[in-house]
Structure formats: structure tokens, C-alpha cells
Amino acid sequence: MTTYREAGVDIDAGDEFVERIKPLVRSTFRPEVLTDLGGFGGLFGLRAEQYKEPVLVSGTDGVGTKLKIAFLMDRHDTVGIDLVAMCVNDIVVSGAEPLFFLDYFATGTLSVATAQNVVKGIVEGCRQAGCALIGGETAEMPSFYRDGEYDLAGFAVGVVEKANIIDGRSIAPGDMVVGLASSGLHSNGYSLARHVLFEREKLTVESRVPELDRPVGEALLTPTRIYVKSVLSLVREFSIKGLAHVTGGGITENLPRILPAGVKARVDRRAWAVPPVFTVLSKLGKIEREEMYRVFNMGIGMVLVVPPAVADRVVARAADCGECAHVIGEIIASPSGEPEVEYVA
């Protein structure tokens, strides 16, 4: 008699995985969560009385080829943080508080231990963001993925008062640009990074280069910084005109997404120290500076546009929240057709 296990899908392993992660998932629950793990859908009771006109803000993303580094190192407890970060950092730029998160984990043959470690990272990301992990999906697809490999996708939903939505419309010449430091590459540009380090330079994840204080693999696997709690604190205290999550495309591509017509950002590259991992990639790959700035975050993971009168106080308050912040530029008038980000130095 043929069984599903013979075809490559182990239902018992899936059941064991769910039982193992239940305590982890429950640890993220907020009072609004109305269901336990295992239902067909996650229920979340929005406290509508707290809002006059609540607006839901949603976001979805993955981790990309950064997962290849996790496979090479056989370390799986950090990429879940990246997964949450890429979603919640996107929705907080609207001023929204992340409420809940769902994940999708797909693999060829389910390794319960590996999947459990991935979920540990997702749980940690949800804790850092203050949102609940209310559901997910584990897909076991034999022959679809290589042995030991998997893919991840995440989905986040948040809420913001309609009158408090941050959309960049009020940004005007004279406003200042504040940057919050990144923790490294975050989850973007890994195809280029892997090409330079592993294909061209023939390095391994254990290799060491003089500029880095740890092996290459550890530097590349550093989790994406989650800015949610810091940004929400700043939004409550100051008039934040615009927020941009610096992902693939760097400052060059992401800051213009929040700029209204008739203005551009003048960014001073001398205002912050570029982390060594970017210097290594630029040097070894002989990558031109402009290409670096339109692929990588270059050390700035979140950008805020604020009135000039509060810029220094925003930087100081961000430091109180645990962020390394700098005034990195200003907003100036710009005729139509000019680049929306102009770099100084």
C-alpha cells in the first residue's frame, strides 16, 4: 500500500513541528488574538474604539538569497528575524503599528529542527516589532527544493489613524533628512554580494578578511534591524513628514518614493560611517560607488524627513531609543527631470 510518506511528505513530522512551535507562537500573542494555533484562519479583534477612522496597512516580503548564507552555515535562527523585519519596517513608514504577522515556510523534505529554528527567529522578530504571530503555512514539496533548502514569505498587517497617516505629501524645501543606522546588508543585494565573495573571490563563509571582525558568513547573516518601536516613539513625539525603509535600491531608489513633486533630497555621504562590509564588497568587486548606493543601504536602514526645528531633537531621541542616528541631508527645490537624490561628496 502506497503512503504519502513514500511520496516524500511526512504528515507525522508536520504534526510534531506544530506541537513544538505552539509555545513559541503563543509567546507573541497580544490581547487582541482570538484564536490558538491550528485553526484555518487567525482571528484578531481590532479595538475599534481606540480609533476614529482606523486604516489597515499591509505588507509582504521574503528574505531572498540571504537564505543561501543560512544554508551554507547551517544556521537558521536569524532569517526569521529578517522575514519579519522586511515586512514590519515597510508598514511602519506609514505610521502604522504592526498588529499581526503570518509566515509561509516551503521546503522539499521537512526537517523539524530546522523549521523550528526558523520559527524561533520569526518569534523573536515579532517580539521586537510588538506584533503577534497568529498563523502560517508549512508546505512540504518533494523534488521542488534541493535537500536542506527552503523558502520563506511573510505577511504583516498594522493599523494607523487615518488622520495620522505619514505619506510625505507635506515634505518641503528646508526639511532635514535623518538616517537611522542599519545593522549591515539587511536582506538586500545578496545576489551581488555572493557573486563577489564566493564566485569571484572564492571565499567561504568561514573566510576572514582584515576589515571584518568576524567570519564572512557571520557578517552576511547579521539580522535586519527592526525599527518599529523606535519609529513609533518618534512619530508620537515629533512631526515626522516622511519615512522611507531603505531596502533594495538603496537610498537612491527608496527615498524618492516618499518625495512630492518639485523637491529632491541632497544627501551628504560624509554624515555617517559606512560599515566595513560595504567597503569590502566595493573593493573586492570593484563596484563603482554609485552602483553601491543604488544596490545596498550603505549603513542607513531607515530615513526620516523632519522639519528643521526638530532635527537635532529627533536624533537625540532616536539615540535614547537605541538607534544610531545622523542628520544626513536636506530637502531642496528641484525642477522636473532632475535626479531625486543628489549626493554630496
Short mmCIF file of C-alpha atoms in Angstrom, two decimals, residues 15 21 47 57 67 79 101 106 131 158 172 188 194 206 214 235 259 263 271 275 278-279 303 314 319 332 341:
data_model
loop_
_atom_site.label_atom_id
_atom_site.label_comp_id
_atom_site.label_asym_id
_atom_site.label_seq_id
_atom_site.Cartn_x
_atom_site.Cartn_y
_atom_site.Cartn_z
CA ASP A 15 2.32 17.41 13.31
CA ILE A 21 6.26 25.67 17.93
CA ARG A 47 -10.07 47.55 19.16
CA VAL A 57 -1.77 48.78 6.40
CA LEU A 67 18.82 32.26 2.72
CA VAL A 79 16.50 34.56 8.96
CA PHE A 101 2.14 38.51 11.25
CA ALA A 106 8.17 25.86 1.99
CA CYS A 131 3.15 42.11 16.83
CA GLY A 158 -0.85 47.10 11.02
CA ALA A 172 9.06 70.86 1.51
CA ASN A 188 19.07 43.09 0.02
CA ARG A 194 27.53 36.26 -3.11
CA GLU A 206 34.46 30.74 7.27
CA ARG A 214 34.22 38.04 12.25
CA VAL A 235 6.14 59.57 15.49
CA LEU A 259 9.07 62.80 -2.11
CA VAL A 263 11.70 68.63 -4.42
CA ALA A 271 27.47 62.38 7.56
CA PRO A 275 30.10 49.85 7.71
CA PHE A 278 30.21 47.51 2.22
CA THR A 279 33.80 48.64 1.86
CA VAL A 303 15.20 57.55 6.64
CA VAL A 314 14.88 63.66 16.68
CA ALA A 319 19.62 57.60 20.41
CA ILE A 332 15.74 71.29 -1.67
CA VAL A 341 18.58 62.18 -4.77
#
